[in-house]
Amino acid sequence: MRFPILLAAAWLNVSVAAHAQDADNAELIGELIAFHGSKVIVSAMTTHCYETTGLDSAYKTAGENWYLRNIGFLDLADRVIARLGGAAEGQKLAAENYGGEQIMSAYNQAKDKDVFCRAFLEQVESGALDINTQLPDSLAKAQAIASE
């Protein structure tokens, strides 16, 4: 009689651990998908500011440079997401839409759009909006998983 109880207890521990791991994985997947939200924020705003400030090429260049600095992190996120079982359908698009909506809302609420765009440009150029600066803990988790 003791064997079935131990077996049930062992199964319960594995089941609870698997559920906890699934929850941890889901949380990390969400964090990694946020990398793509960051990409949309930078892309949308550098494009928008480029178009609304008289086609100042500094915005276009800053957006391109951000992408070059962060493409490896975006690729890493996608690889780790796949390794963890993938994201829910539409999750990436939702994160991208959310990022775009949030930055455009901030822009629309700014009293001085030109000042907002110039401050945004400064943050992009300085690397303050880079994934390794904005999401260092999530990046570290992804790097650890990728190196296993």
GROMACS .gro file of N, CA and C in nm:
model
  444
    1MET      N    1   0.081  -0.119   0.000
    1MET     CA    2   0.000   0.000   0.000
    1MET      C    3   0.087   0.126   0.000
    2ARG      N    4   0.203   0.115   0.058
    2ARG     CA    5   0.291   0.230   0.067
    2ARG      C    6   0.343   0.271  -0.071
    3PHE      N    7   0.371   0.177  -0.160
    3PHE     CA    8   0.423   0.205  -0.293
    3PHE      C    9   0.329   0.296  -0.373
    4PRO      N   10   0.197   0.268  -0.380
    4PRO     CA   11   0.108   0.357  -0.454
    4PRO      C   12   0.105   0.498  -0.397
    5ILE      N   13   0.115   0.509  -0.264
    5ILE     CA   14   0.115   0.641  -0.203
    5ILE      C   15   0.241   0.716  -0.241
    6LEU      N   16   0.356   0.649  -0.236
    6LEU     CA   17   0.481   0.714  -0.277
    6LEU      C   18   0.478   0.749  -0.424
    7LEU      N   19   0.424   0.658  -0.505
    7LEU     CA   20   0.413   0.684  -0.648
    7LEU      C   21   0.323   0.804  -0.673
    8ALA      N   22   0.210   0.810  -0.604
    8ALA     CA   23   0.117   0.924  -0.618
    8ALA      C   24   0.184   1.053  -0.572
    9ALA      N   25   0.255   1.048  -0.461
    9ALA     CA   26   0.324   1.166  -0.410
    9ALA      C   27   0.432   1.212  -0.508
   10ALA      N   28   0.505   1.117  -0.565
   10ALA     CA   29   0.609   1.151  -0.663
   10ALA      C   30   0.545   1.213  -0.786
   11TRP      N   31   0.434   1.155  -0.834
   11TRP     CA   32   0.366   1.209  -0.952
   11TRP      C   33   0.315   1.350  -0.924
   12LEU      N   34   0.259   1.370  -0.802
   12LEU     CA   35   0.209   1.501  -0.764
   12LEU      C   36   0.323   1.603  -0.763
   13ASN      N   37   0.437   1.566  -0.709
   13ASN     CA   38   0.552   1.657  -0.708
   13ASN      C   39   0.596   1.691  -0.849
   14VAL      N   40   0.601   1.593  -0.938
   14VAL     CA   41   0.639   1.617  -1.077
   14VAL      C   42   0.534   1.705  -1.144
   15SER      N   43   0.407   1.675  -1.118
   15SER     CA   44   0.299   1.753  -1.178
   15SER      C   45   0.302   1.898  -1.131
   16VAL      N   46   0.321   1.920  -1.000
   16VAL     CA   47   0.329   2.056  -0.947
   16VAL      C   48   0.452   2.127  -1.003
   17ALA      N   49   0.565   2.056  -1.008
   17ALA     CA   50   0.687   2.118  -1.062
   17ALA      C   51   0.668   2.152  -1.209
   18ALA      N   52   0.605   2.062  -1.285
   18ALA     CA   53   0.581   2.088  -1.428
   18ALA      C   54   0.487   2.207  -1.444
   19HIS      N   55   0.384   2.215  -1.361
   19HIS     CA   56   0.292   2.328  -1.370
   19HIS      C   57   0.364   2.458  -1.336
   20ALA      N   58   0.446   2.455  -1.231
   20ALA     CA   59   0.524   2.574  -1.194
   20ALA      C   60   0.619   2.612  -1.306
   21GLN      N   61   0.681   2.509  -1.367
   21GLN     CA   62   0.773   2.536  -1.478
   21GLN      C   63   0.696   2.593  -1.596
   22ASP      N   64   0.577   2.538  -1.625
   22ASP     CA   65   0.495   2.592  -1.732
   22ASP      C   66   0.461   2.738  -1.707
   23ALA      N   67   0.426   2.770  -1.582
   23ALA     CA   68   0.393   2.908  -1.546
   23ALA      C   69   0.517   2.996  -1.561
   24ASP      N   70   0.632   2.946  -1.515
   24ASP     CA   71   0.757   3.021  -1.531
   24ASP      C   72   0.788   3.041  -1.678
   25ASN      N   73   0.770   2.935  -1.758
   25ASN     CA   74   0.796   2.945  -1.902
   25ASN      C   75   0.702   3.045  -1.966
   26ALA      N   76   0.575   3.041  -1.930
   26ALA     CA   77   0.477   3.135  -1.987
   26ALA      C   78   0.515   3.278  -1.953
   27GLU      N   79   0.559   3.299  -1.829
   27GLU     CA   80   0.600   3.433  -1.788
   27GLU      C   81   0.723   3.478  -1.868
   28LEU      N   82   0.821   3.389  -1.881
   28LEU     CA   83   0.942   3.424  -1.957
   28LEU      C   84   0.908   3.447  -2.104
   29ILE      N   85   0.822   3.364  -2.160
   29ILE     CA   86   0.782   3.385  -2.300
   29ILE      C   87   0.721   3.524  -2.316
   30GLY      N   88   0.636   3.563  -2.222
   30GLY     CA   89   0.578   3.697  -2.227
   30GLY      C   90   0.685   3.806  -2.220
   31GLU      N   91   0.783   3.785  -2.134
   31GLU     CA   92   0.892   3.881  -2.121
   31GLU      C   93   0.973   3.889  -2.251
   32LEU      N   94   0.997   3.774  -2.312
   32LEU     CA   95   1.076   3.772  -2.436
   32LEU      C   96   0.998   3.832  -2.553
   33ILE      N   97   0.869   3.813  -2.553
   33ILE     CA   98   0.787   3.874  -2.658
   33ILE      C   99   0.790   4.026  -2.644
   34ALA      N  100   0.809   4.073  -2.522
   34ALA     CA  101   0.820   4.218  -2.500
   34ALA      C  102   0.938   4.277  -2.577
   35PHE      N  103   1.038   4.195  -2.608
   35PHE     CA  104   1.150   4.242  -2.691
   35PHE      C  105   1.095   4.297  -2.823
   36HIS      N  106   0.998   4.225  -2.879
   36HIS     CA  107   0.939   4.267  -3.006
   36HIS      C  108   0.853   4.392  -2.988
   37GLY      N  109   0.793   4.406  -2.870
   37GLY     CA  110   0.720   4.529  -2.840
   37GLY      C  111   0.815   4.648  -2.839
   38SER      N  112   0.934   4.627  -2.785
   38SER     CA  113   1.036   4.733  -2.784
   38SER      C  114   1.075   4.771  -2.927
   39LYS      N  115   1.087   4.670  -3.010
   39LYS     CA  116   1.123   4.695  -3.150
   39LYS      C  117   1.018   4.783  -3.216
   40VAL      N  118   0.891   4.752  -3.191
   40VAL     CA  119   0.783   4.831  -3.251
   40VAL      C  120   0.783   4.973  -3.198
   41ILE      N  121   0.808   4.989  -3.069
   41ILE     CA  122   0.813   5.123  -3.010
   41ILE      C  123   0.918   5.207  -3.082
   42VAL      N  124   1.037   5.153  -3.096
   42VAL     CA  125   1.146   5.228  -3.160
   42VAL      C  126   1.116   5.251  -3.307
   43SER      N  127   1.070   5.149  -3.374
   43SER     CA  128   1.041   5.162  -3.517
   43SER      C  129   0.928   5.262  -3.543
   44ALA      N  130   0.820   5.250  -3.469
   44ALA     CA  131   0.705   5.339  -3.490
   44ALA      C  132   0.741   5.484  -3.461
   45MET      N  133   0.809   5.505  -3.350
   45MET     CA  134   0.836   5.643  -3.312
   45MET      C  135   0.946   5.705  -3.397
   46THR      N  136   1.049   5.630  -3.430
   46THR     CA  137   1.153   5.690  -3.514
   46THR      C  138   1.095   5.721  -3.652
   47THR      N  139   1.008   5.636  -3.703
   47THR     CA  140   0.943   5.663  -3.831
   47THR      C  141   0.850   5.783  -3.819
   48HIS      N  142   0.769   5.784  -3.715
   48HIS     CA  143   0.674   5.894  -3.696
   48HIS      C  144   0.746   6.027  -3.679
   49CYS      N  145   0.848   6.029  -3.596
   49CYS     CA  146   0.923   6.153  -3.574
   49CYS      C  147   0.999   6.194  -3.701
   50TYR      N  148   1.049   6.098  -3.774
   50TYR     CA  149   1.117   6.125  -3.902
   50TYR      C  150   1.021   6.198  -3.996
   51GLU      N  151   0.898   6.148  -4.001
   51GLU     CA  152   0.799   6.206  -4.093
   51GLU      C  153   0.744   6.339  -4.044
   52THR      N  154   0.736   6.360  -3.914
   52THR     CA  155   0.673   6.482  -3.862
   52THR      C  156   0.772   6.592  -3.829
   53THR      N  157   0.900   6.567  -3.838
   53THR     CA  158   0.999   6.671  -3.808
   53THR      C  159   1.072   6.715  -3.934
   54GLY      N  160   1.007   6.707  -4.044
   54GLY     CA  161   1.069   6.753  -4.168
   54GLY      C  162   1.166   6.652  -4.226
   55LEU      N  163   1.140   6.523  -4.205
   55LEU     CA  164   1.223   6.415  -4.258
   55LEU      C  165   1.368   6.425  -4.212
   56ASP      N  166   1.386   6.452  -4.085
   56ASP     CA  167   1.518   6.457  -4.024
   56ASP      C  168   1.575   6.314  -4.026
   57SER      N  169   1.677   6.294  -4.105
   57SER     CA  170   1.733   6.159  -4.124
   57SER      C  171   1.794   6.099  -3.997
   58ALA      N  172   1.817   6.181  -3.896
   58ALA     CA  173   1.873   6.129  -3.771
   58ALA      C  174   1.780   6.024  -3.710
   59TYR      N  175   1.650   6.041  -3.725
   59TYR     CA  176   1.554   5.944  -3.670
   59TYR      C  177   1.564   5.811  -3.743
   60LYS      N  178   1.572   5.819  -3.873
   60LYS     CA  179   1.582   5.698  -3.954
   60LYS      C  180   1.711   5.624  -3.920
   61THR      N  181   1.819   5.696  -3.910
   61THR     CA  182   1.949   5.636  -3.878
   61THR      C  183   1.947   5.576  -3.737
   62ALA      N  184   1.887   5.647  -3.642
   62ALA     CA  185   1.880   5.596  -3.505
   62ALA      C  186   1.800   5.467  -3.499
   63GLY      N  187   1.689   5.460  -3.572
   63GLY     CA  188   1.608   5.339  -3.576
   63GLY      C  189   1.685   5.222  -3.636
   64GLU      N  190   1.756   5.248  -3.743
   64GLU     CA  191   1.836   5.143  -3.807
   64GLU      C  192   1.948   5.095  -3.715
   65ASN      N  193   2.013   5.189  -3.647
   65ASN     CA  194   2.120   5.152  -3.556
   65ASN      C  195   2.067   5.075  -3.436
   66TRP      N  196   1.950   5.112  -3.385
   66TRP     CA  197   1.888   5.037  -3.275
   66TRP      C  198   1.867   4.893  -3.319
   67TYR      N  199   1.814   4.877  -3.438
   67TYR     CA  200   1.785   4.743  -3.488
   67TYR      C  201   1.915   4.661  -3.499
   68LEU      N  202   2.019   4.721  -3.551
   68LEU     CA  203   2.147   4.650  -3.564
   68LEU      C  204   2.204   4.610  -3.427
   69ARG      N  205   2.188   4.697  -3.328
   69ARG     CA  206   2.237   4.666  -3.193
   69ARG      C  207   2.153   4.558  -3.125
   70ASN      N  208   2.028   4.544  -3.165
   70ASN     CA  209   1.935   4.457  -3.094
   70ASN      C  210   1.888   4.334  -3.169
   71ILE      N  211   1.924   4.317  -3.295
   71ILE     CA  212   1.876   4.204  -3.374
   71ILE      C  213   1.916   4.071  -3.311
   72GLY      N  214   2.033   4.064  -3.255
   72GLY     CA  215   2.077   3.940  -3.189
   72GLY      C  216   1.988   3.904  -3.070
   73PHE      N  217   1.946   4.005  -2.995
   73PHE     CA  218   1.857   3.982  -2.881
   73PHE      C  219   1.719   3.936  -2.928
   74LEU      N  220   1.671   3.995  -3.037
   74LEU     CA  221   1.542   3.956  -3.092
   74LEU      C  222   1.546   3.811  -3.142
   75ASP      N  223   1.654   3.776  -3.210
   75ASP     CA  224   1.670   3.638  -3.258
   75ASP      C  225   1.681   3.540  -3.141
   76LEU      N  226   1.757   3.579  -3.040
   76LEU     CA  227   1.770   3.495  -2.920
   76LEU      C  228   1.633   3.473  -2.857
   77ALA      N  229   1.556   3.579  -2.844
   77ALA     CA  230   1.422   3.567  -2.785
   77ALA      C  231   1.338   3.468  -2.864
   78ASP      N  232   1.341   3.477  -2.996
   78ASP     CA  233   1.261   3.386  -3.079
   78ASP      C  234   1.307   3.241  -3.062
   79ARG      N  235   1.437   3.219  -3.056
   79ARG     CA  236   1.489   3.082  -3.038
   79ARG      C  237   1.447   3.024  -2.903
   80VAL      N  238   1.457   3.105  -2.798
   80VAL     CA  239   1.422   3.058  -2.664
   80VAL      C  240   1.271   3.036  -2.653
   81ILE      N  241   1.193   3.124  -2.710
   81ILE     CA  242   1.047   3.106  -2.710
   81ILE      C  243   1.013   2.972  -2.775
   82ALA      N  244   1.073   2.943  -2.888
   82ALA     CA  245   1.048   2.816  -2.957
   82ALA      C  246   1.092   2.698  -2.869
   83ARG      N  247   1.206   2.712  -2.805
   83ARG     CA  248   1.257   2.605  -2.719
   83ARG      C  249   1.166   2.578  -2.600
   84LEU      N  250   1.099   2.684  -2.552
   84LEU     CA  251   1.010   2.670  -2.438
   84LEU      C  252   0.869   2.626  -2.478
   85GLY      N  253   0.849   2.601  -2.605
   85GLY     CA  254   0.720   2.552  -2.651
   85GLY      C  255   0.639   2.650  -2.733
   86GLY      N  256   0.691   2.768  -2.752
   86GLY     CA  257   0.624   2.865  -2.837
   86GLY      C  258   0.527   2.954  -2.761
   87ALA      N  259   0.492   3.061  -2.825
   87ALA     CA  260   0.398   3.157  -2.767
   87ALA      C  261   0.257   3.121  -2.808
   88ALA      N  262   0.163   3.174  -2.735
   88ALA     CA  263   0.022   3.156  -2.771
   88ALA      C  264  -0.004   3.230  -2.902
   89GLU      N  265  -0.098   3.179  -2.977
   89GLU     CA  266  -0.132   3.242  -3.104
   89GLU      C  267  -0.173   3.388  -3.080
   90GLY      N  268  -0.115   3.477  -3.155
   90GLY     CA  269  -0.148   3.618  -3.145
   90GLY      C  270  -0.076   3.693  -3.036
   91GLN      N  271   0.003   3.624  -2.953
   91GLN     CA  272   0.070   3.689  -2.841
   91GLN      C  273   0.174   3.791  -2.888
   92LYS      N  274   0.249   3.756  -2.990
   92LYS     CA  275   0.351   3.848  -3.040
   92LYS      C  276   0.286   3.972  -3.101
   93LEU      N  277   0.182   3.950  -3.180
   93LEU     CA  278   0.111   4.062  -3.241
   93LEU      C  279   0.050   4.152  -3.134
   94ALA      N  280  -0.004   4.093  -3.029
   94ALA     CA  281  -0.062   4.171  -2.920
   94ALA      C  282   0.045   4.258  -2.853
   95ALA      N  283   0.164   4.201  -2.831
   95ALA     CA  284   0.273   4.278  -2.769
   95ALA      C  285   0.318   4.391  -2.861
   96GLU      N  286   0.325   4.362  -2.989
   96GLU     CA  287   0.364   4.465  -3.085
   96GLU      C  288   0.260   4.577  -3.090
   97ASN      N  289   0.133   4.539  -3.093
   97ASN     CA  290   0.026   4.640  -3.094
   97ASN      C  291   0.027   4.723  -2.967
   98TYR      N  292   0.046   4.657  -2.854
   98TYR     CA  293   0.049   4.727  -2.726
   98TYR      C  294   0.164   4.828  -2.723
   99GLY      N  295   0.282   4.786  -2.766
   99GLY     CA  296   0.397   4.876  -2.768
   99GLY      C  297   0.370   4.997  -2.855
  100GLY      N  298   0.316   4.974  -2.974
  100GLY     CA  299   0.285   5.084  -3.065
  100GLY      C  300   0.179   5.177  -3.009
  101GLU      N  301   0.077   5.120  -2.947
  101GLU     CA  302  -0.029   5.202  -2.888
  101GLU      C  303   0.024   5.287  -2.773
  102GLN      N  304   0.108   5.228  -2.689
  102GLN     CA  305   0.160   5.300  -2.573
  102GLN      C  306   0.248   5.418  -2.614
  103ILE      N  307   0.336   5.397  -2.712
  103ILE     CA  308   0.424   5.507  -2.751
  103ILE      C  309   0.347   5.615  -2.824
  104MET      N  310   0.250   5.577  -2.905
  104MET     CA  311   0.172   5.678  -2.975
  104MET      C  312   0.083   5.756  -2.877
  105SER      N  313   0.035   5.689  -2.774
  105SER     CA  314  -0.043   5.757  -2.671
  105SER      C  315   0.044   5.859  -2.598
  106ALA      N  316   0.166   5.819  -2.566
  106ALA     CA  317   0.258   5.912  -2.499
  106ALA      C  318   0.289   6.031  -2.590
  107TYR      N  319   0.311   6.003  -2.716
  107TYR     CA  320   0.338   6.110  -2.813
  107TYR      C  321   0.218   6.205  -2.822
  108ASN      N  322   0.099   6.149  -2.834
  108ASN     CA  323  -0.022   6.231  -2.848
  108ASN      C  324  -0.049   6.316  -2.725
  109GLN      N  325  -0.005   6.270  -2.608
  109GLN     CA  326  -0.026   6.345  -2.485
  109GLN      C  327   0.082   6.450  -2.461
  110ALA      N  328   0.192   6.441  -2.535
  110ALA     CA  329   0.302   6.537  -2.517
  110ALA      C  330   0.257   6.677  -2.559
  111LYS      N  331   0.289   6.774  -2.475
  111LYS     CA  332   0.252   6.913  -2.507
  111LYS      C  333   0.332   6.964  -2.625
  112ASP      N  334   0.459   6.929  -2.630
  112ASP     CA  335   0.546   6.973  -2.739
  112ASP      C  336   0.599   6.850  -2.811
  113LYS      N  337   0.544   6.822  -2.926
  113LYS     CA  338   0.578   6.701  -3.003
  113LYS      C  339   0.724   6.702  -3.046
  114ASP      N  340   0.775   6.818  -3.081
  114ASP     CA  341   0.914   6.827  -3.123
  114ASP      C  342   1.008   6.792  -3.008
  115VAL      N  343   0.979   6.842  -2.890
  115VAL     CA  344   1.061   6.810  -2.772
  115VAL      C  345   1.052   6.660  -2.743
  116PHE      N  346   0.931   6.605  -2.753
  116PHE     CA  347   0.913   6.461  -2.731
  116PHE      C  348   0.999   6.382  -2.829
  117CYS      N  349   0.993   6.417  -2.956
  117CYS     CA  350   1.071   6.344  -3.057
  117CYS      C  351   1.220   6.358  -3.035
  118ARG      N  352   1.264   6.476  -2.998
  118ARG     CA  353   1.408   6.496  -2.975
  118ARG      C  354   1.455   6.416  -2.853
  119ALA      N  355   1.374   6.411  -2.748
  119ALA     CA  356   1.409   6.333  -2.629
  119ALA      C  357   1.410   6.184  -2.663
  120PHE      N  358   1.313   6.141  -2.742
  120PHE     CA  359   1.308   6.001  -2.783
  120PHE      C  360   1.432   5.966  -2.865
  121LEU      N  361   1.468   6.053  -2.959
  121LEU     CA  362   1.586   6.031  -3.041
  121LEU      C  363   1.710   6.017  -2.953
  122GLU      N  364   1.722   6.102  -2.853
  122GLU     CA  365   1.837   6.095  -2.763
  122GLU      C  366   1.843   5.960  -2.691
  123GLN      N  367   1.727   5.911  -2.646
  123GLN     CA  368   1.723   5.782  -2.578
  123GLN      C  369   1.761   5.668  -2.671
  124VAL      N  370   1.714   5.673  -2.795
  124VAL     CA  371   1.747   5.567  -2.891
  124VAL      C  372   1.896   5.569  -2.921
  125GLU      N  373   1.947   5.688  -2.949
  125GLU     CA  374   2.089   5.700  -2.984
  125GLU      C  375   2.182   5.661  -2.868
  126SER      N  376   2.141   5.690  -2.746
  126SER     CA  377   2.227   5.662  -2.630
  126SER      C  378   2.226   5.515  -2.590
  127GLY      N  379   2.131   5.439  -2.646
  127GLY     CA  380   2.120   5.298  -2.609
  127GLY      C  381   2.029   5.275  -2.490
  128ALA      N  382   1.967   5.382  -2.437
  128ALA     CA  383   1.880   5.369  -2.321
  128ALA      C  384   1.758   5.281  -2.352
  129LEU      N  385   1.719   5.270  -2.477
  129LEU     CA  386   1.604   5.188  -2.515
  129LEU      C  387   1.644   5.052  -2.572
  130ASP      N  388   1.772   5.019  -2.563
  130ASP     CA  389   1.817   4.888  -2.610
  130ASP      C  390   1.765   4.779  -2.517
  131ILE      N  391   1.744   4.663  -2.572
  131ILE     CA  392   1.687   4.550  -2.497
  131ILE      C  393   1.774   4.515  -2.377
  132ASN      N  394   1.905   4.515  -2.395
  132ASN     CA  395   1.993   4.479  -2.284
  132ASN      C  396   1.991   4.582  -2.172
  133THR      N  397   1.945   4.702  -2.200
  133THR     CA  398   1.930   4.805  -2.098
  133THR      C  399   1.790   4.802  -2.037
  134GLN      N  400   1.689   4.787  -2.122
  134GLN     CA  401   1.550   4.791  -2.076
  134GLN      C  402   1.505   4.660  -2.010
  135LEU      N  403   1.553   4.547  -2.058
  135LEU     CA  404   1.505   4.416  -2.011
  135LEU      C  405   1.622   4.323  -1.977
  136PRO      N  406   1.714   4.368  -1.892
  136PRO     CA  407   1.834   4.288  -1.867
  136PRO      C  408   1.807   4.154  -1.799
  137ASP      N  409   1.710   4.148  -1.709
  137ASP     CA  410   1.682   4.022  -1.639
  137ASP      C  411   1.625   3.918  -1.735
  138SER      N  412   1.532   3.960  -1.819
  138SER     CA  413   1.474   3.868  -1.917
  138SER      C  414   1.581   3.821  -2.015
  139LEU      N  415   1.667   3.912  -2.056
  139LEU     CA  416   1.776   3.876  -2.147
  139LEU      C  417   1.869   3.775  -2.083
  140ALA      N  418   1.902   3.795  -1.957
  140ALA     CA  419   1.991   3.701  -1.886
  140ALA      C  420   1.928   3.562  -1.877
  141LYS      N  421   1.798   3.557  -1.849
  141LYS     CA  422   1.729   3.428  -1.845
  141LYS      C  423   1.734   3.359  -1.981
  142ALA      N  424   1.710   3.436  -2.086
  142ALA     CA  425   1.713   3.379  -2.221
  142ALA      C  426   1.853   3.328  -2.256
  143GLN      N  427   1.954   3.404  -2.220
  143GLN     CA  428   2.091   3.363  -2.248
  143GLN      C  429   2.126   3.235  -2.173
  144ALA      N  430   2.079   3.225  -2.049
  144ALA     CA  431   2.106   3.104  -1.970
  144ALA      C  432   2.039   2.983  -2.033
  145ILE      N  433   1.916   2.997  -2.077
  145ILE     CA  434   1.846   2.887  -2.141
  145ILE      C  435   1.913   2.848  -2.272
  146ALA      N  436   1.954   2.946  -2.349
  146ALA     CA  437   2.018   2.918  -2.478
  146ALA      C  438   2.151   2.848  -2.460
  147SER      N  439   2.217   2.871  -2.348
  147SER     CA  440   2.349   2.810  -2.328
  147SER      C  441   2.341   2.670  -2.266
  148GLU      N  442   2.220   2.625  -2.232
  148GLU     CA  443   2.206   2.491  -2.171
  148GLU      C  444   2.230   2.382  -2.273
   0.00000   0.00000   0.00000
